[in-house]
Tab-separated table of C-alpha atoms in Angstrom:
chain	number	residue	atom	x	y	z
A	1	MET	CA	149.544	270.280	142.770
A	2	PHE	CA	145.940	269.061	142.562
A	3	VAL	CA	146.847	266.113	140.342
A	4	GLN	CA	149.593	265.080	142.768
A	5	GLN	CA	147.125	265.215	145.665
A	6	LEU	CA	144.673	263.191	143.577
A	7	VAL	CA	147.280	260.471	143.013
A	8	ASN	CA	148.197	260.489	146.706
A	9	GLY	CA	144.518	260.114	147.566
A	10	LEU	CA	144.005	257.237	145.148
A	11	THR	CA	146.988	255.478	146.726
A	12	ILE	CA	145.529	255.709	150.225
A	13	GLY	CA	142.096	254.923	148.811
A	14	THR	CA	143.414	251.698	147.295
A	15	ILE	CA	144.645	250.584	150.716
A	16	TYR	CA	141.264	251.500	152.207
A	17	ALA	CA	139.586	249.490	149.443
A	18	VAL	CA	141.605	246.336	150.160
A	19	ILE	CA	140.643	246.572	153.846
A	20	SER	CA	136.993	247.513	153.366
A	21	LEU	CA	136.301	245.019	150.571
A	22	GLY	CA	137.281	242.217	152.938
A	23	LEU	CA	135.011	243.725	155.583
A	24	THR	CA	132.138	243.983	153.110
A	25	LEU	CA	132.574	240.344	152.072
A	26	VAL	CA	131.946	239.249	155.645
A	27	TYR	CA	129.023	241.605	156.174
A	28	GLY	CA	127.396	240.515	152.933
A	29	VAL	CA	127.246	236.872	153.995
A	30	LEU	CA	126.697	237.066	157.764
A	31	ARG	CA	125.245	240.565	158.224
A	32	VAL	CA	127.744	241.035	161.064
A	33	LEU	CA	129.811	244.200	161.520
A	34	HIS	CA	133.180	242.477	161.801
A	35	VAL	CA	135.117	244.984	163.932
A	36	ALA	CA	137.775	242.354	164.679
A	37	HIS	CA	138.697	242.574	160.977
A	38	ALA	CA	140.988	245.439	162.025
A	39	GLY	CA	142.789	243.151	164.467
A	40	ILE	CA	143.320	240.571	161.732
A	41	TYR	CA	144.745	243.363	159.586
A	42	VAL	CA	147.271	244.176	162.333
A	43	LEU	CA	148.181	240.487	162.570
A	44	GLY	CA	148.970	240.582	158.863
A	45	GLY	CA	151.244	243.570	159.375
A	46	TYR	CA	153.247	241.810	162.084
A	47	ALA	CA	153.346	238.491	160.216
A	48	GLY	CA	154.606	240.250	157.097
A	49	LEU	CA	157.248	242.110	159.098
A	50	VAL	CA	158.576	238.899	160.657
A	51	ALA	CA	158.581	237.090	157.309
A	52	TYR	CA	160.384	239.948	155.583
A	53	ALA	CA	162.947	240.309	158.386
A	54	ARG	CA	163.846	236.629	158.065
A	55	SER	CA	163.785	236.301	154.282
A	56	GLN	CA	164.128	239.812	152.797
A	57	SER	CA	161.437	238.684	150.332
A	58	LEU	CA	158.429	240.922	149.695
A	59	LEU	CA	156.547	238.074	148.041
A	60	LEU	CA	157.033	235.831	151.061
A	61	ALA	CA	156.011	238.667	153.381
A	62	PHE	CA	152.681	239.058	151.583
A	63	LEU	CA	152.073	235.305	151.341
A	64	VAL	CA	152.804	234.720	155.044
A	65	ALA	CA	150.677	237.699	156.078
A	66	MET	CA	147.726	236.569	153.973
A	67	ALA	CA	148.040	232.980	155.210
A	68	ALA	CA	148.248	234.053	158.867
A	69	SER	CA	145.338	236.473	158.599
A	70	GLY	CA	143.252	234.049	156.542
A	71	THR	CA	143.764	231.321	159.134
A	72	ALA	CA	142.880	233.732	161.933
A	73	GLY	CA	139.707	234.665	160.069
A	74	LEU	CA	138.701	231.011	159.821
A	75	VAL	CA	139.249	230.575	163.565
A	76	VAL	CA	137.147	233.650	164.357
A	77	GLN	CA	134.357	232.501	162.050
A	78	ARG	CA	134.291	228.947	163.408
A	79	TRP	CA	134.763	229.520	167.112
A	80	ILE	CA	133.294	232.969	167.745
A	81	TYR	CA	130.714	233.958	165.143
A	82	LEU	CA	129.228	230.569	164.292
A	83	PRO	CA	128.021	229.825	167.859
A	84	LEU	CA	126.538	233.342	168.116
A	85	LEU	CA	124.616	233.589	164.848
A	86	SER	CA	121.382	232.461	166.481
A	87	GLN	CA	121.649	235.318	168.978
A	88	PRO	CA	120.483	238.921	168.426
A	89	ARG	CA	122.787	240.833	166.057
A	90	ILE	CA	124.177	242.940	168.889
A	91	VAL	CA	125.757	239.839	170.469
A	92	PRO	CA	128.264	238.990	167.688
A	93	LEU	CA	128.987	242.717	167.329
A	94	ILE	CA	129.911	242.978	171.009
A	95	ALA	CA	131.976	239.796	170.700
A	96	SER	CA	133.781	241.281	167.701
A	97	ILE	CA	134.575	244.507	169.547
A	98	GLY	CA	135.823	242.515	172.538
A	99	LEU	CA	138.001	240.361	170.296
A	100	PHE	CA	139.517	243.426	168.638
A	101	ILE	CA	140.413	244.930	172.026
A	102	ALA	CA	141.878	241.599	173.161
A	103	LEU	CA	143.969	241.333	169.989
A	104	GLU	CA	145.333	244.850	170.490
A	105	ASP	CA	146.402	243.931	174.023
A	106	LEU	CA	147.905	240.663	172.779
A	107	PHE	CA	149.975	242.455	170.132
A	108	ARG	CA	151.122	244.955	172.760
A	109	LEU	CA	152.108	242.128	175.103
A	110	VAL	CA	153.967	240.083	172.480
A	111	ALA	CA	155.558	242.797	170.327
A	112	GLY	CA	155.800	245.624	172.838
A	113	PRO	CA	153.898	248.909	173.002
A	114	TYR	CA	156.070	250.771	170.504
A	115	SER	CA	156.284	250.899	166.727
A	116	LEU	CA	158.542	248.431	164.946
A	117	ALA	CA	160.310	249.652	161.831
A	118	PHE	CA	159.240	248.002	158.575
A	119	SER	CA	162.009	249.203	156.282
A	120	ALA	CA	161.565	247.158	153.140
A	121	ARG	CA	163.962	247.559	150.241
A	122	LEU	CA	161.643	247.954	147.282
A	123	PRO	CA	163.021	246.671	143.963
A	124	PHE	CA	162.112	249.732	141.919
A	125	PRO	CA	163.074	253.430	142.006
A	126	PRO	CA	160.767	256.441	142.292
A	127	ALA	CA	158.973	257.350	139.076
A	128	THR	CA	157.937	260.649	137.555
A	129	VAL	CA	155.082	261.011	135.087
A	130	GLY	CA	154.902	264.605	133.933
A	131	SER	CA	154.499	266.636	137.109
A	132	ILE	CA	153.418	263.613	139.170
A	133	ALA	CA	155.973	262.022	141.484
A	134	LEU	CA	155.413	258.410	142.523
A	135	THR	CA	157.329	256.948	145.452
A	136	PRO	CA	158.357	253.275	145.499
A	137	ALA	CA	155.757	252.680	148.227
A	138	GLN	CA	153.011	254.155	146.033
A	139	LEU	CA	154.099	251.946	143.155
A	140	LEU	CA	153.953	248.920	145.467
A	141	VAL	CA	150.395	249.793	146.512
A	142	ALA	CA	149.384	249.965	142.848
A	143	MET	CA	151.209	246.738	141.936
A	144	VAL	CA	149.707	244.751	144.833
A	145	GLY	CA	146.458	246.484	145.741
A	146	VAL	CA	144.951	246.836	142.264
A	147	PRO	CA	145.517	243.167	141.260
A	148	LEU	CA	144.079	242.015	144.608
A	149	LEU	CA	140.951	244.092	144.056
A	150	ALA	CA	140.645	242.834	140.473
A	151	LEU	CA	141.112	239.213	141.549
A	152	THR	CA	138.493	239.569	144.278
A	153	TRP	CA	136.080	241.129	141.790
A	154	TRP	CA	136.682	238.228	139.402
A	155	VAL	CA	135.978	235.716	142.182
A	156	LEU	CA	132.768	237.549	143.067
A	157	THR	CA	131.443	237.789	139.527
A	158	ARG	CA	132.923	234.852	137.601
A	159	THR	CA	133.119	231.874	139.958
A	160	LYS	CA	130.665	229.493	141.597
A	161	ILE	CA	131.768	230.483	145.087
A	162	GLY	CA	131.182	234.138	144.231
A	163	LEU	CA	127.699	233.246	143.029
A	164	ALA	CA	127.128	231.356	146.283
A	165	TRP	CA	128.177	234.395	148.316
A	166	ARG	CA	125.812	236.641	146.406
A	167	ALA	CA	123.005	234.110	146.842
A	168	LEU	CA	123.648	233.966	150.590
A	169	ALA	CA	123.614	237.747	150.761
A	170	GLU	CA	120.246	237.887	148.967
A	171	ASP	CA	118.432	235.022	150.722
A	172	PRO	CA	120.357	232.548	152.936
A	173	GLU	CA	117.474	230.084	153.254
A	174	MET	CA	116.801	229.988	149.523
A	175	ALA	CA	120.533	229.632	148.822
A	176	GLU	CA	120.774	226.639	151.149
A	177	ALA	CA	117.650	225.100	149.624
A	178	SER	CA	119.258	225.530	146.186
A	179	GLY	CA	122.203	223.377	147.203
A	180	VAL	CA	124.726	225.946	148.430
A	181	ASN	CA	127.084	224.453	151.017
A	182	VAL	CA	126.620	227.276	153.511
A	183	SER	CA	129.364	226.331	155.971
A	184	ARG	CA	131.940	225.982	153.184
A	185	ALA	CA	130.847	229.216	151.490
A	186	VAL	CA	131.033	231.200	154.726
A	187	ALA	CA	134.439	229.740	155.604
A	188	LEU	CA	135.875	230.642	152.188
A	189	ASN	CA	134.332	234.095	152.501
A	190	PHE	CA	136.154	234.684	155.780
A	191	LEU	CA	139.342	233.219	154.345
A	192	LEU	CA	139.407	235.659	151.418
A	193	GLY	CA	138.252	238.679	153.412
A	194	SER	CA	140.834	238.077	156.132
A	195	ALA	CA	143.613	237.411	153.613
A	196	LEU	CA	142.871	240.811	152.059
A	197	ALA	CA	143.187	242.370	155.516
A	198	GLY	CA	146.569	240.690	155.943
A	199	ALA	CA	147.821	242.048	152.621
A	200	ALA	CA	146.616	245.518	153.606
A	201	GLY	CA	148.540	245.230	156.876
A	202	VAL	CA	151.776	244.669	154.956
A	203	LEU	CA	151.016	247.503	152.524
A	204	VAL	CA	150.409	249.926	155.381
A	205	GLY	CA	153.491	248.730	157.263
A	206	ILE	CA	155.696	249.342	154.225
A	207	PHE	CA	153.933	252.566	153.218
A	208	PHE	CA	154.390	254.128	156.666
A	209	ASN	CA	157.616	252.230	157.488
A	210	ALA	CA	156.232	250.819	160.734
A	211	VAL	CA	153.768	248.480	162.394
A	212	GLU	CA	152.386	248.944	165.891
A	213	PRO	CA	149.782	247.322	168.169
A	214	THR	CA	147.289	250.164	167.765
A	215	MET	CA	147.530	250.497	163.977
A	216	GLY	CA	144.105	248.860	163.681
A	217	SER	CA	142.276	251.511	165.702
A	218	VAL	CA	141.671	253.898	162.801
A	219	PRO	CA	140.755	251.164	160.251
A	220	ALA	CA	138.333	249.700	162.807
A	221	TYR	CA	136.020	252.698	162.647
A	222	LYS	CA	137.022	254.069	159.253
A	223	GLY	CA	136.327	250.709	157.607
A	224	LEU	CA	132.830	250.685	159.092
A	225	ALA	CA	132.277	254.250	157.886
A	226	ILE	CA	133.370	253.245	154.379
A	227	ILE	CA	131.042	250.256	154.061
A	228	VAL	CA	128.111	252.344	155.310
A	229	LEU	CA	129.108	255.152	152.952
A	230	GLY	CA	129.297	252.771	149.986
A	231	GLY	CA	126.095	250.949	150.930
A	232	LEU	CA	125.986	248.035	153.356
A	233	GLY	CA	126.770	244.823	151.507
A	234	SER	CA	127.751	246.562	148.252
A	235	HIS	CA	131.191	245.419	147.093
A	236	ALA	CA	131.411	248.062	144.371
A	237	GLY	CA	130.205	250.656	146.855
A	238	ALA	CA	132.995	249.778	149.282
A	239	VAL	CA	135.649	250.274	146.600
A	240	VAL	CA	134.129	253.524	145.302
A	241	ALA	CA	133.721	254.919	148.828
A	242	SER	CA	137.312	253.967	149.696
A	243	LEU	CA	138.765	255.737	146.667
A	244	LEU	CA	136.511	258.745	147.197
A	245	LEU	CA	137.482	259.023	150.849
A	246	GLY	CA	141.178	258.724	150.036
A	247	VAL	CA	140.935	261.530	147.473
A	248	VAL	CA	138.852	263.755	149.772
A	249	GLU	CA	141.366	263.284	152.583
A	250	ALA	CA	144.384	264.034	150.390
A	251	VAL	CA	142.850	267.096	148.732
A	252	ALA	CA	141.433	268.480	151.989
A	253	ILE	CA	144.707	268.040	153.848
A	254	GLY	CA	146.571	269.695	150.992
A	255	THR	CA	144.223	272.697	150.876
A	256	VAL	CA	142.434	272.970	154.231
A	257	SER	CA	143.730	272.226	157.707
A	258	LEU	CA	141.298	269.463	158.625
A	259	PRO	CA	142.126	266.311	160.593
A	260	ARG	CA	142.355	263.330	158.219
A	261	ASP	CA	140.437	260.880	160.392
A	262	ALA	CA	137.492	263.227	160.994
A	263	LEU	CA	136.875	263.536	157.254
A	264	ALA	CA	135.530	259.982	157.013
A	265	PHE	CA	132.628	260.840	159.265
A	266	ILE	CA	132.070	264.291	157.808
A	267	ALA	CA	131.767	262.698	154.360
A	268	LEU	CA	129.575	259.930	155.804
A	269	ILE	CA	127.132	262.398	157.357
A	270	LEU	CA	126.914	264.586	154.250
A	271	ILE	CA	126.312	261.712	151.842
A	272	LEU	CA	123.830	259.903	154.091
A	273	LEU	CA	121.793	263.096	154.314
A	274	VAL	CA	121.320	262.864	150.545
A	275	ARG	CA	121.417	259.064	150.096
A	276	PRO	CA	120.517	257.244	153.333
A	277	GLN	CA	121.238	253.897	151.646
A	278	GLY	CA	124.811	254.911	150.785
A	279	LEU	CA	126.423	255.554	147.406
A	280	LEU	CA	125.569	252.231	145.752
A	281	GLY	CA	123.261	250.682	148.330
A	282	GLN	CA	119.642	249.799	147.729
A	283	ARG	CA	116.693	250.953	149.773
């Protein structure tokens, strides 16, 4: 029973990690809490649904969702955040919250206020490993989410653009003086982070068999809780906190009658009391 709950938690935690890693990428470079990231995630869910409905191809659904969300991220970075970076930090945060609310209303206007079924035919059957049962949706999360996280980690640690992002996170002025093309680095950062959000939107749509205009509401605040829990700007911390939160939610729901969404903030408060900088953050 416990092992099954652990696997269920790691599945949800992997989805959280794909969302929150994209959010952490943006925060690391711009030091902006990108609340509208949740709206871009919803866009990915709808784009993937439309692509799958027309093609019956999971691969195309993910590619279209990531392209649509990545493009939206570039637009947000260029036309909303860039003009506001010289303002106090509260200004881009308010703009981001306003954009998220506007996107929710736009999705409701275009797609309707109700859930749309995302009934994908997955090309593999359920699996059983010992006493652990794995649904096709859980297998899909593992087959898509884990490689995306690994690829992002490789980009961060093994490529020049990843080095540029880390340099910008440490000292933007020194990075620019060292020859980093800041505008290009920031744009690519938003592109990757938003593409991850789009992929997560498709994963959630398939996992829960539906997409809806308000599906970004919980990730909007839970994603922020995760990146604070992991340590602001820490990519590894975001992944660890996501997996930990997923496991805590699954185990707690299976053993204690606690609301899933409240657990993120209960865990956040408890850990910050011990480590104010977060799990892997630095003072």
